[in-house]
Amino acid sequence: VGLPLLGIAAIGISKSEGLFDASKKVATWFSYFFTVILYLSIGPLFAIPRTATVSFTTGITPFISADQTQLGLFIYTLIFFALVLLFSLRPSKIMTWIGKYINSIFLVLLFCLLVMAVIKPIGSFGEVQPTGGYVSQPFFTGLLEGYNTMDALASLAFAIVLINAIKEFQIKDAKEIAKITLKSGVIAVALMAVIYFGLTILGAQSVLLQGASKNGGVALAILAKHYYGAVGNVLLAGIMIFACLKTAIGLVTSCAETFVEVFPKTVSYRIYAIGFTLVSFLLSNFGLDRILKYSLPALLFLYPITIVFVLLLLVGSFVGENKIIYQSTIIATIIAAFIDTFSKPSYTFLHSAFTDGLVNLYQKLPMYEIGFAWVILSVIGLIIGFLLSKILKK
């Protein structure tokens, strides 16, 4: 939960209207490039379709036969995105609907499962042993696995929803908005930490019951069935549907609001919301496996840029309005993220003599084996930026 907190704090501290406004500190071209690619990834191309497929796979498939899966997915996603659109077309009430109702139902259902794991544990945590990369490099492995949650990207994406909700209370002063944004972020992330801690307890209990699961959805399904029997499937379906529904509504809303801000002379919020929902519906019917396969390159590319950008915003008082430092650091990170993405063996279609040469050099950098070689190039870019700024001042 650290990265989401930093993301929300960065937007608040920068006193920006949202990601598009904040990224102008780097350059105008970057504000368009980064905002569009981040929102399309966290929105209709990957994250929003994934909310539907994940909730269907873990919540609905236990109730239908294998030969009905594709038809079931179509019907489910049709209903799911109809509800998403219904709520998204009324953005002024989104905090009430998600915060008071949908999120409350989700938390109650999750609590029902968590309380059983606490009062009737399957075993002690000492019996659970780490596996894979968690044995030798638990921190970096956990951080890389955290990419898949898209939480850091979402924190930047949802910032505009939070800021617009604050403005609904007739608060216009930039400093006051920044202060409330930061406070709200701290509270939200604290609650996220509690939820993730609860999910960690559930995950550990599932390992004791049936060994390591393929993913979190499978682990929850095992526990739901263990504690509640047949009713457990209904409980799990409720947890997944409400969790994913609230996320999808928030993402459609934030994407539509941002695109109206970025391209004010194009179409209305309503058209963007309908368009993003329709694209998400169509892509969700390709299935979860395909979405995860094609989203990975985007995550590998976006996360280093996001982390560096957030850190630059957080030390904004130190960097000031010096665009050279922002630009040199971000450009170096973009190059590193690009090389890091096509250095993966599974993306051979990106390979050529030139790119293979770059990859060979990149693989010699420290921390490549743990997936953080891009940090070296980012630091080099930062140093170059400081040196250039001092030279130009003289």
GROMACS .gro file of C-alpha atoms in nm:
model
  394
    1VAL     CA    1   0.000   0.000   0.000
    2GLY     CA    2   0.303   0.230   0.013
    3LEU     CA    3   0.303   0.317  -0.357
    4PRO     CA    4  -0.068   0.417  -0.369
    5LEU     CA    5  -0.015   0.644  -0.068
    6LEU     CA    6   0.283   0.808  -0.237
    7GLY     CA    7   0.079   0.851  -0.556
    8ILE     CA    8  -0.210   1.027  -0.381
    9ALA     CA    9   0.032   1.232  -0.169
   10ALA     CA   10   0.226   1.339  -0.478
   11ILE     CA   11  -0.083   1.479  -0.650
   12GLY     CA   12  -0.187   1.652  -0.329
   13ILE     CA   13   0.156   1.803  -0.253
   14SER     CA   14   0.196   1.925  -0.612
   15LYS     CA   15  -0.135   2.117  -0.574
   16SER     CA   16  -0.236   1.989  -0.916
   17GLU     CA   17  -0.583   1.932  -1.058
   18GLY     CA   18  -0.494   1.573  -1.143
   19LEU     CA   19  -0.238   1.366  -1.333
   20PHE     CA   20  -0.258   1.570  -1.655
   21ASP     CA   21  -0.194   1.896  -1.472
   22ALA     CA   22   0.083   1.748  -1.254
   23SER     CA   23   0.271   1.591  -1.547
   24LYS     CA   24   0.301   1.932  -1.715
   25LYS     CA   25   0.585   1.991  -1.469
   26VAL     CA   26   0.791   1.764  -1.695
   27ALA     CA   27   0.676   1.887  -2.037
   28THR     CA   28   0.358   1.934  -2.237
   29TRP     CA   29   0.436   1.634  -2.459
   30PHE     CA   30   0.487   1.417  -2.151
   31SER     CA   31   0.157   1.526  -1.995
   32TYR     CA   32  -0.030   1.402  -2.303
   33PHE     CA   33   0.183   1.090  -2.352
   34PHE     CA   34   0.182   0.973  -1.990
   35THR     CA   35  -0.177   1.064  -1.910
   36VAL     CA   36  -0.323   0.896  -2.216
   37ILE     CA   37  -0.117   0.575  -2.193
   38LEU     CA   38  -0.172   0.541  -1.816
   39TYR     CA   39  -0.547   0.597  -1.830
   40LEU     CA   40  -0.594   0.364  -2.127
   41SER     CA   41  -0.398   0.093  -1.941
   42ILE     CA   42  -0.568   0.144  -1.606
   43GLY     CA   43  -0.894   0.189  -1.794
   44PRO     CA   44  -1.060   0.030  -2.098
   45LEU     CA   45  -0.763  -0.164  -2.238
   46PHE     CA   46  -0.666  -0.372  -1.935
   47ALA     CA   47  -0.783  -0.292  -1.583
   48ILE     CA   48  -1.155  -0.235  -1.641
   49PRO     CA   49  -1.203  -0.550  -1.854
   50ARG     CA   50  -1.005  -0.741  -1.591
   51THR     CA   51  -1.250  -0.639  -1.316
   52ALA     CA   52  -1.527  -0.815  -1.507
   53THR     CA   53  -1.330  -1.128  -1.599
   54VAL     CA   54  -1.182  -1.172  -1.249
   55SER     CA   55  -1.520  -1.143  -1.078
   56PHE     CA   56  -1.672  -1.381  -1.334
   57THR     CA   57  -1.391  -1.638  -1.310
   58THR     CA   58  -1.388  -1.655  -0.930
   59GLY     CA   59  -1.749  -1.568  -0.849
   60ILE     CA   60  -1.964  -1.712  -1.126
   61THR     CA   61  -1.783  -2.005  -1.290
   62PRO     CA   62  -1.836  -2.235  -0.986
   63PHE     CA   63  -2.210  -2.222  -1.065
   64ILE     CA   64  -2.195  -2.305  -1.438
   65SER     CA   65  -2.062  -2.592  -1.650
   66ALA     CA   66  -1.747  -2.557  -1.860
   67ASP     CA   67  -1.937  -2.562  -2.191
   68GLN     CA   68  -2.143  -2.261  -2.078
   69THR     CA   69  -1.844  -2.047  -1.982
   70GLN     CA   70  -1.826  -1.828  -2.294
   71LEU     CA   71  -2.199  -1.761  -2.304
   72GLY     CA   72  -2.201  -1.706  -1.930
   73LEU     CA   73  -1.914  -1.457  -1.961
   74PHE     CA   74  -2.103  -1.263  -2.230
   75ILE     CA   75  -2.424  -1.240  -2.025
   76TYR     CA   76  -2.240  -1.156  -1.704
   77THR     CA   77  -2.024  -0.883  -1.860
   78LEU     CA   78  -2.331  -0.735  -2.030
   79ILE     CA   79  -2.507  -0.697  -1.693
   80PHE     CA   80  -2.186  -0.595  -1.514
   81PHE     CA   81  -2.104  -0.312  -1.753
   82ALA     CA   82  -2.465  -0.198  -1.771
   83LEU     CA   83  -2.444  -0.136  -1.395
   84VAL     CA   84  -2.102   0.027  -1.431
   85LEU     CA   85  -2.238   0.267  -1.693
   86LEU     CA   86  -2.550   0.342  -1.489
   87PHE     CA   87  -2.342   0.458  -1.191
   88SER     CA   88  -2.069   0.624  -1.400
   89LEU     CA   89  -2.316   0.853  -1.577
   90ARG     CA   90  -2.384   1.021  -1.241
   91PRO     CA   91  -2.029   1.109  -1.127
   92SER     CA   92  -2.142   1.366  -0.869
   93LYS     CA   93  -2.288   1.086  -0.655
   94ILE     CA   94  -2.010   0.833  -0.709
   95MET     CA   95  -1.853   0.881  -0.363
   96THR     CA   96  -2.190   0.818  -0.198
   97TRP     CA   97  -2.265   0.505  -0.402
   98ILE     CA   98  -1.920   0.350  -0.377
   99GLY     CA   99  -1.819   0.473  -0.031
  100LYS     CA  100  -2.145   0.423   0.157
  101TYR     CA  101  -2.311   0.133  -0.019
  102ILE     CA  102  -2.106  -0.083  -0.258
  103ASN     CA  103  -1.786  -0.070  -0.054
  104SER     CA  104  -1.976  -0.135   0.270
  105ILE     CA  105  -2.137  -0.449   0.127
  106PHE     CA  106  -1.797  -0.569   0.004
  107LEU     CA  107  -1.635  -0.516   0.345
  108VAL     CA  108  -1.916  -0.693   0.531
  109LEU     CA  109  -1.889  -0.998   0.304
  110LEU     CA  110  -1.509  -1.005   0.331
  111PHE     CA  111  -1.535  -0.971   0.710
  112CYS     CA  112  -1.758  -1.280   0.721
  113LEU     CA  113  -1.478  -1.482   0.566
  114LEU     CA  114  -1.197  -1.320   0.762
  115VAL     CA  115  -1.360  -1.363   1.104
  116MET     CA  116  -1.388  -1.739   1.048
  117ALA     CA  117  -1.019  -1.760   0.954
  118VAL     CA  118  -0.931  -1.580   1.279
  119ILE     CA  119  -1.157  -1.765   1.524
  120LYS     CA  120  -1.118  -2.104   1.356
  121PRO     CA  121  -0.767  -2.103   1.206
  122ILE     CA  122  -0.656  -2.403   1.007
  123GLY     CA  123  -0.307  -2.378   1.156
  124SER     CA  124  -0.038  -2.135   1.271
  125PHE     CA  125   0.146  -1.894   1.044
  126GLY     CA  126   0.474  -2.054   1.144
  127GLU     CA  127   0.379  -2.357   0.936
  128VAL     CA  128   0.368  -2.149   0.614
  129GLN     CA  129   0.702  -2.137   0.433
  130PRO     CA  130   0.791  -1.886   0.158
  131THR     CA  131   0.842  -2.016  -0.196
  132GLY     CA  132   1.008  -1.895  -0.516
  133GLY     CA  133   1.157  -1.548  -0.511
  134TYR     CA  134   1.012  -1.483  -0.167
  135VAL     CA  135   1.282  -1.707  -0.019
  136SER     CA  136   1.586  -1.506  -0.133
  137GLN     CA  137   1.443  -1.162  -0.221
  138PRO     CA  138   1.105  -1.120  -0.052
  139PHE     CA  139   1.093  -0.738  -0.071
  140PHE     CA  140   1.173  -0.702  -0.441
  141THR     CA  141   0.961  -1.004  -0.534
  142GLY     CA  142   0.666  -0.857  -0.345
  143LEU     CA  143   0.718  -0.519  -0.511
  144LEU     CA  144   0.725  -0.672  -0.859
  145GLU     CA  145   0.418  -0.883  -0.785
  146GLY     CA  146   0.254  -0.562  -0.669
  147TYR     CA  147   0.274  -0.436  -1.027
  148ASN     CA  148  -0.016  -0.667  -1.111
  149THR     CA  149  -0.245  -0.494  -0.862
  150MET     CA  150  -0.205  -0.168  -1.058
  151ASP     CA  151  -0.256   0.015  -0.726
  152ALA     CA  152   0.014   0.277  -0.789
  153LEU     CA  153  -0.128   0.354  -1.134
  154ALA     CA  154  -0.479   0.364  -0.990
  155SER     CA  155  -0.377   0.612  -0.720
  156LEU     CA  156  -0.279   0.863  -0.988
  157ALA     CA  157  -0.588   0.780  -1.193
  158PHE     CA  158  -0.835   0.812  -0.903
  159ALA     CA  159  -0.685   1.140  -0.783
  160ILE     CA  160  -0.905   1.339  -1.021
  161VAL     CA  161  -1.219   1.170  -0.881
  162LEU     CA  162  -1.114   1.260  -0.528
  163ILE     CA  163  -1.029   1.619  -0.621
  164ASN     CA  164  -1.358   1.668  -0.807
  165ALA     CA  165  -1.549   1.521  -0.510
  166ILE     CA  166  -1.375   1.770  -0.278
  167LYS     CA  167  -1.475   2.054  -0.511
  168GLU     CA  168  -1.838   1.942  -0.482
  169PHE     CA  169  -1.819   2.078  -0.125
  170GLN     CA  170  -1.741   2.424  -0.269
  171ILE     CA  171  -1.374   2.402  -0.168
  172LYS     CA  172  -1.173   2.587  -0.432
  173ASP     CA  173  -0.847   2.686  -0.260
  174ALA     CA  174  -0.556   2.480  -0.400
  175LYS     CA  175  -0.381   2.448  -0.063
  176GLU     CA  176  -0.699   2.332   0.109
  177ILE     CA  177  -0.770   2.079  -0.168
  178ALA     CA  178  -0.413   1.950  -0.139
  179LYS     CA  179  -0.447   1.914   0.239
  180ILE     CA  180  -0.778   1.726   0.216
  181THR     CA  181  -0.645   1.506  -0.065
  182LEU     CA  182  -0.346   1.408   0.147
  183LYS     CA  183  -0.558   1.337   0.456
  184SER     CA  184  -0.805   1.132   0.252
  185GLY     CA  185  -0.518   0.939   0.098
  186VAL     CA  186  -0.371   0.850   0.436
  187ILE     CA  187  -0.708   0.727   0.566
  188ALA     CA  188  -0.779   0.529   0.248
  189VAL     CA  189  -0.437   0.363   0.245
  190ALA     CA  190  -0.461   0.280   0.617
  191LEU     CA  191  -0.788   0.099   0.547
  192MET     CA  192  -0.629  -0.070   0.244
  193ALA     CA  193  -0.349  -0.193   0.469
  194VAL     CA  194  -0.604  -0.350   0.704
  195ILE     CA  195  -0.779  -0.520   0.412
  196TYR     CA  196  -0.452  -0.647   0.265
  197PHE     CA  197  -0.345  -0.776   0.607
  198GLY     CA  198  -0.674  -0.964   0.625
  199LEU     CA  199  -0.617  -1.107   0.278
  200THR     CA  200  -0.268  -1.214   0.386
  201ILE     CA  201  -0.421  -1.406   0.676
  202LEU     CA  202  -0.666  -1.572   0.438
  203GLY     CA  203  -0.390  -1.657   0.191
  204ALA     CA  204  -0.176  -1.817   0.460
  205GLN     CA  205  -0.470  -2.025   0.584
  206SER     CA  206  -0.545  -2.147   0.231
  207VAL     CA  207  -0.186  -2.273   0.193
  208LEU     CA  208  -0.226  -2.482   0.508
  209LEU     CA  209  -0.549  -2.624   0.370
  210GLN     CA  210  -0.454  -2.713   0.013
  211GLY     CA  211  -0.104  -2.586  -0.066
  212ALA     CA  212  -0.010  -2.283  -0.274
  213SER     CA  213  -0.290  -2.168  -0.506
  214LYS     CA  214  -0.251  -2.045  -0.864
  215ASN     CA  215  -0.392  -1.707  -0.769
  216GLY     CA  216  -0.577  -1.523  -0.492
  217GLY     CA  217  -0.919  -1.599  -0.634
  218VAL     CA  218  -0.859  -1.972  -0.607
  219ALA     CA  219  -0.733  -1.931  -0.249
  220LEU     CA  220  -1.048  -1.740  -0.149
  221ALA     CA  221  -1.267  -2.003  -0.315
  222ILE     CA  222  -1.097  -2.280  -0.116
  223LEU     CA  223  -1.149  -2.098   0.213
  224ALA     CA  224  -1.507  -1.996   0.137
  225LYS     CA  225  -1.598  -2.358   0.067
  226HIS     CA  226  -1.406  -2.482   0.373
  227TYR     CA  227  -1.579  -2.249   0.619
  228TYR     CA  228  -1.925  -2.212   0.467
  229GLY     CA  229  -1.972  -2.511   0.238
  230ALA     CA  230  -2.202  -2.450  -0.059
  231VAL     CA  231  -2.299  -2.109   0.081
  232GLY     CA  232  -1.931  -2.017   0.057
  233ASN     CA  233  -1.955  -1.997  -0.321
  234VAL     CA  234  -2.234  -1.740  -0.289
  235LEU     CA  235  -2.030  -1.546  -0.033
  236LEU     CA  236  -1.726  -1.546  -0.260
  237ALA     CA  237  -1.934  -1.436  -0.558
  238GLY     CA  238  -2.064  -1.142  -0.356
  239ILE     CA  239  -1.714  -1.042  -0.243
  240MET     CA  240  -1.568  -1.051  -0.593
  241ILE     CA  241  -1.861  -0.886  -0.771
  242PHE     CA  242  -1.888  -0.591  -0.533
  243ALA     CA  243  -1.510  -0.547  -0.511
  244CYS     CA  244  -1.473  -0.540  -0.888
  245LEU     CA  245  -1.789  -0.338  -0.951
  246LYS     CA  246  -1.677  -0.047  -0.733
  247THR     CA  247  -1.334  -0.048  -0.897
  248ALA     CA  248  -1.479  -0.049  -1.249
  249ILE     CA  249  -1.716   0.239  -1.170
  250GLY     CA  250  -1.431   0.446  -1.028
  251LEU     CA  251  -1.207   0.373  -1.326
  252VAL     CA  252  -1.467   0.458  -1.591
  253THR     CA  253  -1.547   0.782  -1.408
  254SER     CA  254  -1.184   0.888  -1.366
  255CYS     CA  255  -1.096   0.798  -1.726
  256ALA     CA  256  -1.390   0.991  -1.869
  257GLU     CA  257  -1.325   1.296  -1.649
  258THR     CA  258  -0.958   1.298  -1.742
  259PHE     CA  259  -1.016   1.269  -2.116
  260VAL     CA  260  -1.259   1.561  -2.097
  261GLU     CA  261  -0.981   1.759  -1.926
  262VAL     CA  262  -0.710   1.651  -2.172
  263PHE     CA  263  -0.923   1.690  -2.486
  264PRO     CA  264  -1.183   1.954  -2.389
  265LYS     CA  265  -1.296   2.031  -2.744
  266THR     CA  266  -1.377   1.674  -2.846
  267VAL     CA  267  -1.678   1.498  -2.693
  268SER     CA  268  -1.869   1.513  -2.365
  269TYR     CA  269  -1.811   1.317  -2.044
  270ARG     CA  270  -2.116   1.106  -2.123
  271ILE     CA  271  -1.977   0.995  -2.462
  272TYR     CA  272  -1.639   0.907  -2.311
  273ALA     CA  273  -1.805   0.707  -2.032
  274ILE     CA  274  -2.019   0.514  -2.281
  275GLY     CA  275  -1.722   0.456  -2.514
  276PHE     CA  276  -1.488   0.332  -2.241
  277THR     CA  277  -1.758   0.104  -2.101
  278LEU     CA  278  -1.832  -0.042  -2.444
  279VAL     CA  279  -1.463  -0.108  -2.521
  280SER     CA  280  -1.418  -0.267  -2.178
  281PHE     CA  281  -1.720  -0.491  -2.238
  282LEU     CA  282  -1.585  -0.609  -2.574
  283LEU     CA  283  -1.232  -0.676  -2.446
  284SER     CA  284  -1.353  -0.854  -2.133
  285ASN     CA  285  -1.502  -1.126  -2.353
  286PHE     CA  286  -1.154  -1.230  -2.466
  287GLY     CA  287  -1.109  -1.384  -2.120
  288LEU     CA  288  -0.885  -1.327  -1.820
  289ASP     CA  289  -0.577  -1.513  -1.948
  290ARG     CA  290  -0.546  -1.301  -2.263
  291ILE     CA  291  -0.598  -0.978  -2.071
  292LEU     CA  292  -0.323  -1.070  -1.823
  293LYS     CA  293  -0.088  -1.174  -2.104
  294TYR     CA  294  -0.118  -0.848  -2.296
  295SER     CA  295  -0.130  -0.619  -1.993
  296LEU     CA  296   0.210  -0.728  -1.860
  297PRO     CA  297   0.421  -0.531  -2.113
  298ALA     CA  298   0.220  -0.217  -2.037
  299LEU     CA  299   0.277  -0.263  -1.663
  300LEU     CA  300   0.651  -0.327  -1.706
  301PHE     CA  301   0.674  -0.007  -1.909
  302LEU     CA  302   0.450   0.216  -1.696
  303TYR     CA  303   0.554   0.127  -1.342
  304PRO     CA  304   0.914   0.260  -1.350
  305ILE     CA  305   0.793   0.586  -1.507
  306THR     CA  306   0.513   0.613  -1.250
  307ILE     CA  307   0.740   0.551  -0.951
  308VAL     CA  308   1.002   0.802  -1.067
  309PHE     CA  309   0.740   1.063  -1.156
  310VAL     CA  310   0.574   1.028  -0.814
  311LEU     CA  311   0.908   1.063  -0.635
  312LEU     CA  312   0.990   1.376  -0.837
  313LEU     CA  313   0.657   1.530  -0.737
  314LEU     CA  314   0.718   1.445  -0.371
  315VAL     CA  315   1.056   1.624  -0.372
  316GLY     CA  316   0.913   1.909  -0.578
  317SER     CA  317   1.026   2.171  -0.326
  318PHE     CA  318   1.384   2.048  -0.375
  319VAL     CA  319   1.364   2.021  -0.754
  320GLY     CA  320   1.152   2.336  -0.787
  321GLU     CA  321   1.025   2.423  -1.133
  322ASN     CA  322   1.347   2.305  -1.295
  323LYS     CA  323   1.216   2.123  -1.601
  324ILE     CA  324   1.564   2.004  -1.700
  325ILE     CA  325   1.585   1.781  -1.392
  326TYR     CA  326   1.233   1.648  -1.449
  327GLN     CA  327   1.293   1.587  -1.819
  328SER     CA  328   1.636   1.421  -1.798
  329THR     CA  329   1.520   1.186  -1.522
  330ILE     CA  330   1.194   1.093  -1.694
  331ILE     CA  331   1.355   1.045  -2.038
  332ALA     CA  332   1.621   0.816  -1.888
  333THR     CA  333   1.346   0.620  -1.711
  334ILE     CA  334   1.138   0.589  -2.030
  335ILE     CA  335   1.442   0.448  -2.213
  336ALA     CA  336   1.509   0.204  -1.928
  337ALA     CA  337   1.143   0.098  -1.908
  338PHE     CA  338   1.132   0.042  -2.284
  339ILE     CA  339   1.445  -0.175  -2.283
  340ASP     CA  340   1.324  -0.360  -1.973
  341THR     CA  341   0.995  -0.442  -2.144
  342PHE     CA  342   1.139  -0.599  -2.459
  343SER     CA  343   1.422  -0.771  -2.267
  344LYS     CA  344   1.170  -1.034  -2.156
  345PRO     CA  345   1.205  -1.361  -2.354
  346SER     CA  346   0.830  -1.384  -2.419
  347TYR     CA  347   0.834  -1.068  -2.632
  348THR     CA  348   1.057  -1.191  -2.914
  349PHE     CA  349   0.849  -1.002  -3.172
  350LEU     CA  350   1.018  -0.683  -3.044
  351HIS     CA  351   1.368  -0.820  -3.093
  352SER     CA  352   1.620  -0.705  -3.357
  353ALA     CA  353   1.998  -0.676  -3.379
  354PHE     CA  354   1.977  -0.323  -3.235
  355THR     CA  355   1.740  -0.405  -2.951
  356ASP     CA  356   1.931  -0.723  -2.864
  357GLY     CA  357   2.248  -0.514  -2.833
  358LEU     CA  358   2.071  -0.274  -2.598
  359VAL     CA  359   1.935  -0.563  -2.394
  360ASN     CA  360   2.281  -0.720  -2.359
  361LEU     CA  361   2.415  -0.393  -2.218
  362TYR     CA  362   2.110  -0.348  -1.998
  363GLN     CA  363   2.143  -0.698  -1.852
  364LYS     CA  364   2.490  -0.608  -1.723
  365LEU     CA  365   2.350  -0.334  -1.500
  366PRO     CA  366   2.327  -0.393  -1.123
  367MET     CA  367   1.986  -0.513  -0.999
  368TYR     CA  368   1.882  -0.649  -1.340
  369GLU     CA  369   1.824  -0.996  -1.196
  370ILE     CA  370   1.571  -0.860  -0.947
  371GLY     CA  371   1.393  -0.643  -1.205
  372PHE     CA  372   1.518  -0.300  -1.094
  373ALA     CA  373   1.800  -0.215  -1.336
  374TRP     CA  374   1.592   0.084  -1.447
  375VAL     CA  375   1.674   0.252  -1.115
  376ILE     CA  376   2.037   0.290  -1.228
  377LEU     CA  377   1.941   0.472  -1.548
  378SER     CA  378   1.693   0.690  -1.361
  379VAL     CA  379   1.962   0.797  -1.114
  380ILE     CA  380   2.200   0.870  -1.403
  381GLY     CA  381   1.929   1.082  -1.565
  382LEU     CA  382   1.876   1.269  -1.238
  383ILE     CA  383   2.249   1.342  -1.204
  384ILE     CA  384   2.271   1.461  -1.565
  385GLY     CA  385   1.974   1.689  -1.503
  386PHE     CA  386   2.138   1.851  -1.199
  387LEU     CA  387   2.466   1.901  -1.385
  388LEU     CA  388   2.295   2.050  -1.691
  389SER     CA  389   2.086   2.285  -1.480
  390LYS     CA  390   2.397   2.414  -1.301
  391ILE     CA  391   2.587   2.458  -1.629
  392LEU     CA  392   2.300   2.648  -1.789
  393LYS     CA  393   2.266   2.874  -1.482
  394LYS     CA  394   2.630   2.974  -1.519
   0.00000   0.00000   0.00000
